[in-house]
Short mmCIF file of C-alpha atoms in Angstrom, two decimals:
data_model
loop_
_atom_site.label_atom_id
_atom_site.label_comp_id
_atom_site.label_asym_id
_atom_site.label_seq_id
_atom_site.Cartn_x
_atom_site.Cartn_y
_atom_site.Cartn_z
CA MET A 1 -19.55 -26.90 4.34
CA ASP A 2 -15.98 -28.30 4.39
CA GLU A 3 -15.72 -27.53 -0.14
CA ILE A 4 -15.68 -23.68 1.36
CA GLY A 5 -13.70 -24.08 3.92
CA LYS A 6 -10.90 -25.83 2.01
CA ALA A 7 -11.09 -23.31 -1.21
CA VAL A 8 -10.90 -20.46 1.37
CA GLU A 9 -7.91 -21.57 3.33
CA PRO A 10 -5.10 -20.44 0.59
CA ILE A 11 -6.92 -16.87 0.82
CA LEU A 12 -6.78 -16.76 4.48
CA LEU A 13 -3.00 -17.66 4.18
CA ALA A 14 -2.42 -14.97 1.59
CA GLY A 15 -4.20 -12.73 4.15
CA LYS A 16 -1.94 -13.50 6.95
CA ILE A 17 1.29 -13.72 4.91
CA MET A 18 0.50 -10.12 4.19
CA THR A 19 -0.54 -8.28 7.43
CA GLU A 20 2.33 -9.77 8.85
CA SER A 21 5.14 -9.14 6.21
CA GLY A 22 4.12 -4.73 6.51
CA SER A 23 1.39 -4.21 3.69
CA GLU A 24 -1.77 -1.34 4.10
CA ILE A 25 -4.84 -3.20 5.25
CA TYR A 26 -7.13 -1.68 2.57
CA ARG A 27 -4.40 -3.95 0.01
CA ILE A 28 -5.23 -6.56 2.54
CA GLU A 29 -8.71 -6.74 2.24
CA ASP A 30 -8.87 -6.13 -1.37
CA THR A 31 -6.54 -9.54 -2.11
CA MET A 32 -8.22 -11.58 -0.21
CA LYS A 33 -11.79 -10.02 -2.02
CA ARG A 34 -10.28 -10.67 -5.81
CA MET A 35 -9.17 -13.61 -4.39
CA ALA A 36 -12.54 -14.80 -3.02
CA GLN A 37 -13.97 -13.58 -5.84
CA SER A 38 -11.80 -15.54 -9.27
CA ILE A 39 -12.57 -18.44 -7.13
CA GLY A 40 -16.44 -18.12 -7.46
CA LEU A 41 -16.98 -16.76 -3.43
CA SER A 42 -18.54 -14.04 -5.19
CA ASN A 43 -20.87 -13.12 -1.99
CA CYS A 44 -17.72 -12.71 0.73
CA HIS A 45 -16.72 -10.10 3.07
CA SER A 46 -12.79 -9.41 4.35
CA TYR A 47 -12.32 -8.07 7.62
CA VAL A 48 -8.31 -7.73 8.98
CA THR A 49 -6.96 -6.69 11.57
CA MET A 50 -2.79 -5.66 12.79
CA THR A 51 -3.43 -8.82 14.57
CA GLY A 52 -6.09 -11.30 12.54
CA VAL A 53 -7.37 -11.63 9.24
CA PHE A 54 -11.89 -12.44 8.67
CA ILE A 55 -13.61 -13.97 6.17
CA SER A 56 -16.84 -14.36 6.11
CA PHE A 57 -19.67 -15.96 3.23
CA SER A 58 -23.44 -16.13 3.10
CA GLU A 59 -23.40 -19.79 3.88
CA PRO A 60 -22.10 -22.09 6.23
CA PRO A 61 -19.26 -22.11 7.34
CA TYR A 62 -20.20 -18.58 7.45
CA THR A 63 -16.90 -16.53 9.27
CA LEU A 64 -12.95 -17.91 9.09
CA PHE A 65 -10.50 -16.08 10.58
CA LEU A 66 -6.73 -16.59 11.70
CA THR A 67 -4.61 -14.47 13.93
CA ALA A 68 -1.52 -13.09 12.80
CA TYR A 69 0.63 -12.11 15.90
CA ASN A 70 4.11 -12.60 14.58
CA ARG A 71 4.87 -9.12 12.57
CA THR A 72 7.86 -8.56 10.44
CA THR A 73 8.92 -6.66 7.27
CA ASP A 74 9.23 -8.13 4.53
CA LEU A 75 8.08 -6.98 1.14
CA ALA A 76 9.01 -9.15 -1.03
CA LYS A 77 6.45 -11.61 0.70
CA VAL A 78 4.21 -8.58 -0.13
CA VAL A 79 4.77 -8.31 -3.90
CA ALA A 80 4.49 -12.37 -3.95
CA VAL A 81 1.72 -12.45 -2.44
CA ASN A 82 0.11 -10.07 -4.65
CA ASP A 83 1.49 -11.62 -7.81
CA LEU A 84 -0.27 -15.23 -6.18
CA SER A 85 -3.70 -13.25 -6.75
CA ARG A 86 -2.88 -11.08 -10.02
CA GLN A 87 -1.79 -15.19 -11.68
CA LEU A 88 -4.56 -16.75 -9.52
CA GLN A 89 -7.14 -13.97 -10.62
CA ASN A 90 -5.87 -14.66 -14.09
CA LYS A 91 -6.67 -18.14 -14.59
CA GLN A 92 -3.02 -19.05 -15.16
CA ILE A 93 -2.44 -21.07 -11.51
CA ASP A 94 -5.29 -23.04 -9.69
CA SER A 95 -5.55 -22.77 -6.04
CA GLU A 96 -4.06 -25.63 -5.16
CA THR A 97 -1.04 -24.47 -6.51
CA VAL A 98 -1.94 -20.63 -4.63
CA MET A 99 -1.39 -22.92 -1.33
CA THR A 100 1.11 -25.00 -2.14
CA ARG A 101 3.16 -21.36 -3.08
CA LEU A 102 2.12 -19.63 0.03
CA GLN A 103 3.74 -22.19 2.58
CA GLN A 104 6.55 -22.31 1.37
CA LEU A 105 6.62 -18.28 0.75
CA ASP A 106 5.00 -18.63 4.90
CA HIS A 107 8.53 -20.27 5.77
CA THR A 108 11.25 -18.87 3.69
CA GLN A 109 13.62 -15.60 5.73
CA THR A 110 14.67 -12.88 4.84
CA PRO A 111 17.91 -13.94 1.46
CA TYR A 112 20.20 -11.35 3.23
CA THR A 113 22.80 -12.55 5.64
CA LEU A 114 23.44 -10.71 8.81
CA PHE A 115 26.12 -8.90 7.63
CA ALA A 116 24.90 -7.62 3.82
CA ARG A 117 22.25 -6.19 6.21
CA LEU A 118 24.86 -4.93 8.52
CA LEU A 119 26.49 -3.35 5.61
CA ALA A 120 23.30 -1.79 4.11
CA SER A 121 22.24 0.19 8.11
CA GLY A 122 26.07 1.47 7.70
CA VAL A 123 25.39 2.93 4.35
CA VAL A 124 21.65 4.34 5.51
CA SER A 125 23.55 5.56 8.24
CA SER A 126 26.59 7.43 6.94
CA SER A 127 25.33 8.09 3.85
CA LEU A 128 21.88 10.74 5.75
CA MET A 129 23.97 12.18 7.92
CA ILE A 130 26.00 13.68 4.69
CA ILE A 131 22.74 14.75 3.31
CA PHE A 132 21.67 16.23 6.65
CA GLY A 133 24.53 18.43 6.22
CA GLY A 134 27.16 16.45 8.26
CA GLN A 135 31.32 16.62 7.61
CA TRP A 136 33.00 14.75 5.93
CA HIS A 137 35.70 13.00 8.84
CA ASP A 138 32.07 11.61 10.43
CA PHE A 139 31.62 9.67 7.46
CA LEU A 140 32.83 5.91 8.74
CA PRO A 141 32.32 7.23 12.60
CA THR A 142 28.63 6.97 11.59
CA PHE A 143 29.31 3.98 9.16
CA PHE A 144 30.35 1.63 12.22
CA ILE A 145 27.76 3.17 14.75
CA GLY A 146 24.62 2.89 12.14
CA MET A 147 25.80 -0.55 12.62
CA ILE A 148 26.26 -1.43 15.98
CA GLY A 149 22.70 0.63 16.55
CA TYR A 150 21.22 -1.57 14.21
CA GLY A 151 22.77 -5.09 14.93
CA ILE A 152 21.37 -4.82 18.06
CA SER A 153 18.73 -3.93 17.54
CA GLN A 154 17.65 -6.51 15.51
CA TRP A 155 19.71 -9.19 17.95
CA LEU A 156 17.52 -7.80 21.18
CA HIS A 157 14.52 -8.40 19.50
CA LYS A 158 15.42 -12.10 18.46
CA ILE A 159 16.48 -12.65 22.00
CA ILE A 160 13.93 -10.43 24.39
CA LYS A 161 9.61 -10.52 23.00
CA ILE A 162 9.28 -7.13 24.43
CA ASN A 163 7.82 -5.01 21.92
CA TYR A 164 9.92 -1.42 21.90
CA PHE A 165 12.64 -2.02 24.06
CA ASN A 166 15.05 -2.99 21.47
CA TYR A 167 15.20 -0.04 20.24
CA PHE A 168 15.42 2.00 23.66
CA VAL A 169 18.75 -0.19 24.07
CA ALA A 170 19.60 0.41 20.50
CA ALA A 171 19.66 4.43 20.80
CA MET A 172 21.55 3.74 24.53
CA SER A 173 24.13 2.14 22.27
CA ILE A 174 24.25 4.39 19.20
CA ALA A 175 24.30 7.60 22.05
CA LEU A 176 27.34 5.83 23.82
CA THR A 177 29.39 4.37 21.35
CA THR A 178 29.33 8.23 19.50
CA LEU A 179 30.10 9.90 23.02
CA LEU A 180 33.22 7.66 23.36
CA ALA A 181 33.98 8.16 20.06
CA GLN A 182 33.73 11.31 20.41
CA LYS A 183 36.15 11.31 23.57
CA VAL A 184 38.94 8.75 21.77
CA GLY A 185 39.18 11.75 18.86
CA ILE A 186 37.58 10.78 16.03
CA ALA A 187 33.64 11.30 15.69
CA PHE A 188 33.43 15.30 15.60
CA ASP A 189 29.86 16.64 15.14
CA ILE A 190 28.31 14.44 17.55
CA GLU A 191 24.20 16.22 16.77
CA SER A 192 24.48 14.88 13.64
CA ILE A 193 26.20 11.14 13.61
CA MET A 194 23.42 10.61 16.69
CA VAL A 195 20.89 11.45 13.91
CA GLY A 196 22.49 9.77 11.15
CA ALA A 197 22.97 6.47 13.49
CA LEU A 198 18.96 5.80 14.63
CA MET A 199 18.14 6.79 10.62
CA PRO A 200 18.10 2.90 10.43
CA LEU A 201 16.14 2.37 13.14
CA VAL A 202 13.34 4.83 12.42
CA PRO A 203 9.82 2.82 11.53
CA GLY A 204 9.43 3.86 7.92
CA VAL A 205 6.78 1.06 7.06
CA ALA A 206 5.04 2.42 10.75
CA ILE A 207 4.27 6.31 9.23
CA THR A 208 3.90 5.35 5.39
CA ASN A 209 1.24 3.12 5.71
CA SER A 210 -0.13 4.36 8.55
CA PHE A 211 -0.91 7.51 6.60
CA ARG A 212 -2.29 5.36 3.43
CA ASP A 213 -4.32 3.15 5.82
CA LEU A 214 -5.92 6.50 6.84
CA LEU A 215 -6.81 7.87 3.99
CA SER A 216 -8.07 5.17 2.74
CA GLY A 217 -10.66 5.35 5.52
CA HIS A 218 -9.06 1.73 7.84
CA MET A 219 -9.38 3.59 11.42
CA LEU A 220 -8.05 0.69 13.19
CA GLY A 221 -4.95 0.18 11.18
CA GLY A 222 -4.07 3.32 10.41
CA VAL A 223 -3.94 4.57 13.71
CA ALA A 224 -2.30 1.54 15.60
CA ARG A 225 0.57 1.50 12.92
CA GLY A 226 0.41 5.95 14.34
CA VAL A 227 0.56 4.70 17.57
CA ASP A 228 3.66 2.37 17.24
CA ALA A 229 5.47 4.71 14.92
CA ILE A 230 5.23 7.28 17.88
CA ILE A 231 6.39 5.19 20.55
CA ILE A 232 9.19 3.75 18.21
CA ALA A 233 9.93 7.40 17.88
CA GLY A 234 9.76 8.19 22.14
CA SER A 235 11.44 4.55 22.95
CA ILE A 236 15.01 5.97 20.40
CA GLY A 237 14.49 9.16 21.47
CA SER A 238 14.35 8.68 25.10
CA GLY A 239 17.38 6.28 24.57
CA ILE A 240 19.47 8.28 23.56
CA ALA A 241 18.52 11.43 25.93
CA THR A 242 18.71 8.69 28.91
CA VAL A 243 22.67 8.16 28.31
CA LEU A 244 23.36 12.13 27.45
CA MET A 245 22.15 13.38 30.39
CA LEU A 246 24.46 9.99 32.68
CA TRP A 247 27.38 10.73 30.67
CA GLN A 248 27.25 14.78 31.82
CA MET B 1 24.17 18.80 -5.07
CA MET B 2 25.65 15.83 -6.88
CA ILE B 3 26.12 14.22 -3.48
CA HIS B 4 22.74 14.80 -2.91
CA ILE B 5 21.95 12.73 -5.67
CA VAL B 6 24.89 9.97 -4.50
CA PHE B 7 23.84 9.52 -1.20
CA SER B 8 20.32 10.01 -1.61
CA PHE B 9 19.89 6.52 -3.86
CA LEU B 10 22.46 4.97 -1.74
CA ALA B 11 20.84 5.48 1.50
CA THR B 12 17.66 4.15 -0.60
CA ILE B 13 18.56 1.73 -2.23
CA ALA B 14 20.26 0.03 1.50
CA PHE B 15 16.71 0.99 3.31
CA ALA B 16 15.38 -0.83 0.68
CA LEU B 17 17.61 -4.20 1.08
CA LEU B 18 16.85 -3.82 5.07
CA LEU B 19 12.74 -4.03 3.96
CA ASN B 20 13.54 -7.25 1.59
CA VAL B 21 12.48 -5.37 -1.65
CA PRO B 22 13.02 -7.69 -4.39
CA LYS B 23 15.84 -7.17 -6.06
CA LYS B 24 14.39 -5.50 -9.32
CA ALA B 25 12.77 -2.86 -7.21
CA TRP B 26 15.65 -1.04 -6.22
CA LEU B 27 16.29 1.20 -8.69
CA ALA B 28 13.02 2.50 -8.88
CA CYS B 29 13.25 3.01 -5.28
CA GLY B 30 16.12 3.98 -5.28
CA VAL B 31 14.84 6.57 -8.24
CA SER B 32 12.12 7.59 -5.87
CA GLY B 33 14.66 8.24 -2.72
CA VAL B 34 15.69 10.83 -5.30
CA VAL B 35 13.26 11.84 -6.11
CA GLY B 36 11.62 12.82 -3.31
CA TRP B 37 15.31 14.55 -1.25
CA LEU B 38 15.57 16.79 -4.32
CA VAL B 39 12.02 17.99 -4.00
CA TYR B 40 12.10 18.69 -0.76
CA TYR B 41 15.95 19.73 -0.98
CA LEU B 42 15.28 22.49 -3.78
CA SER B 43 12.07 23.95 -2.91
CA PHE B 44 13.06 24.30 0.70
CA GLU B 45 16.47 26.29 -0.56
CA ILE B 46 13.86 28.57 -2.47
CA SER B 47 11.00 28.91 -0.10
CA GLN B 48 12.10 28.37 3.27
CA ASN B 49 8.87 26.47 3.99
CA LEU B 50 8.96 23.19 5.98
CA LEU B 51 5.30 22.99 5.03
CA ILE B 52 6.11 23.68 0.83
CA ALA B 53 8.99 21.78 0.78
CA TYR B 54 7.43 18.82 2.34
CA PHE B 55 3.78 18.70 0.82
CA LEU B 56 6.12 18.94 -2.50
CA SER B 57 8.63 16.62 -1.81
CA ALA B 58 5.63 13.80 -0.48
CA PHE B 59 3.37 14.43 -3.24
CA LEU B 60 6.16 14.18 -6.60
CA MET B 61 7.68 11.36 -4.75
CA GLY B 62 4.56 9.15 -4.83
CA ILE B 63 3.85 10.10 -8.35
CA THR B 64 7.25 8.59 -9.10
CA SER B 65 6.49 5.62 -7.06
CA LEU B 66 2.95 5.15 -8.55
CA ILE B 67 4.49 5.36 -11.98
CA PHE B 68 7.01 2.30 -10.97
CA ALA B 69 4.11 0.69 -9.76
CA ARG B 70 1.78 0.64 -12.72
CA ILE B 71 5.10 -0.64 -14.47
CA LYS B 72 6.20 -3.37 -12.45
CA LYS B 73 3.50 -3.98 -10.82
CA MET B 74 4.32 -4.08 -7.26
CA PRO B 75 2.39 -2.21 -4.81
CA VAL B 76 2.89 1.68 -4.49
CA THR B 77 4.02 0.49 -0.89
CA VAL B 78 6.84 -1.35 -2.20
CA PHE B 79 8.26 2.38 -3.13
CA ASN B 80 7.08 4.48 -0.96
CA ILE B 81 8.23 2.70 1.99
CA PRO B 82 12.17 3.56 1.17
CA ALA B 83 11.67 6.32 -0.54
CA LEU B 84 10.46 8.43 2.92
CA VAL B 85 12.95 7.62 4.53
CA PRO B 86 15.36 10.69 4.40
CA LEU B 87 11.95 12.96 4.96
CA VAL B 88 11.22 11.11 8.20
CA PRO B 89 12.17 13.33 11.01
CA GLY B 90 13.54 11.30 13.06
CA GLY B 91 16.04 14.15 13.81
CA ASP B 92 13.50 16.26 15.22
CA ALA B 93 12.14 13.39 17.30
CA TYR B 94 14.88 12.80 18.61
CA ARG B 95 15.75 16.39 19.78
CA ALA B 96 11.80 16.54 20.85
CA VAL B 97 12.58 14.04 23.68
CA ARG B 98 15.82 14.64 24.54
CA TYR B 99 14.83 18.44 25.08
CA LEU B 100 12.24 17.19 27.27
CA PHE B 101 14.18 14.93 29.64
CA ILE B 102 16.56 18.40 30.38
CA GLN B 103 13.00 19.81 30.87
CA ASP B 104 13.32 22.81 28.30
CA PHE B 105 9.94 23.13 27.48
CA ASP B 106 10.45 25.85 24.84
CA LEU B 107 13.16 23.45 22.79
CA THR B 108 10.66 20.48 23.07
CA GLY B 109 7.95 22.32 21.89
CA HIS B 110 9.85 24.10 18.60
CA HIS B 111 11.18 20.58 17.80
CA LEU B 112 7.13 19.39 17.98
CA MET B 113 5.49 21.80 16.29
CA ARG B 114 7.92 20.25 13.32
CA ILE B 115 7.39 17.61 13.33
CA ILE B 116 3.32 18.02 13.08
CA ILE B 117 3.81 20.55 10.56
CA ILE B 118 6.05 17.86 8.38
CA VAL B 119 3.40 14.83 9.25
CA SER B 120 1.27 17.19 8.14
CA ALA B 121 2.71 18.37 4.90
CA ILE B 122 3.60 14.64 4.05
CA ALA B 123 0.07 13.08 4.57
CA PHE B 124 -1.19 16.26 2.32
CA GLY B 125 0.76 15.27 -0.50
CA PHE B 126 0.15 11.58 0.15
CA MET B 127 -3.15 12.19 -0.14
CA MET B 128 -2.60 14.46 -3.28
CA THR B 129 -1.57 11.11 -4.35
CA SER B 130 -3.90 9.31 -3.64
CA ILE B 131 -6.12 11.33 -5.37
CA VAL B 132 -4.48 10.89 -8.35
CA GLU B 133 -4.23 7.20 -7.55
CA GLN B 134 -7.36 6.85 -8.31
CA MET B 135 -8.24 8.70 -11.30
CA MET B 136 -5.22 6.51 -12.95
CA ARG B 137 -7.48 4.37 -11.34
CA SER B 138 -11.00 5.45 -12.64
CA PHE B 139 -9.70 5.82 -16.79
CA PHE B 140 -7.65 2.26 -16.82
CA ASN B 141 -11.04 0.18 -15.32
CA LYS B 142 -12.94 2.34 -18.18
CA ASN B 143 -10.52 1.80 -20.59
CA LYS B 144 -10.79 -1.94 -19.89
CA GLY B 145 -14.32 -2.28 -19.62
CA TYR B 146 -14.39 -0.63 -22.45
CA ARG B 147 -11.90 -3.07 -24.61
CA GLU B 148 -13.83 -6.34 -23.17
CA GLU B 149 -17.52 -4.87 -24.42
CA LYS B 150 -15.83 -5.00 -27.62
#
């Protein structure tokens, strides 16, 4: 029993890391199954929800599971786990190496500094504002307002552990700074500026993976992600709408 | 046109950085983003039909991502997620909620209907991509099995 339990540890951890980093459910179940097969556990089933990872066998300890509550978005981890499982399948590494690599991976943070991410969110905002039909003289204001919105959402997410609240406040700050900039006379087309500035907050992972999971028949994950996307969109919209209503 | 190519490329790559996509996948993400946005833009200019434009762009963007996933041996989502960002109906979503707040139900309905059309068109495009993906997979697996038998 201990043997299997130990052998399965890396599989569970891989599933947990993928769940927490924003992979699709079907990919996680598939990866876990393949890893199990490559270490010689043939008759095994994996079951993954958005908050937990299960795996079961036909002999003791029958079922093992890990919870996955700390959801972030880190596609580099998804790629890394994918590579590890591929290498394990091709017998290039053994399961102990996989375990140590996964443990390292579980504790790594994003390699980009906050400043780099802020700049990137500014680029997203202003370039999307331009291709959505905005005007060139709004380019710089959108850049900075997008940075402010993204920065506030990240900062609030760290200090207040309530989902969606950070989106609401970030959208409020986007609307407020846009209106102030218009008042001062440096921003003109406030509609397109606000649409551009909220684009870094868009739940891209939730939308894409919701489609992909629903299409592959994983109802739970797909519906959960879809609802997540709808609530995020609602909080952003109501944040902006609140400020616009109070301003008038 | 050049502006659309350059800025959809930049936006996609910047979003890829926010999602911490590995650096070696950035170029592919950018190209998928440009394909998605350009197909949407051109087909909307020609057809003036949201459904067709979003369907075509999601489908072709998905195929591009699929090809890159094969080449780079990475999950398809890595390319799909950043490339979808220019196509997400963020503006419509925010306007729908905003008009709901001032109780202008006509405009709320207008934007909600647009969101429903866009989202279903994208979903349908992804469905077509998944079909192609499955065909590719069975094709490749067949070849692999054949080689192993030999």
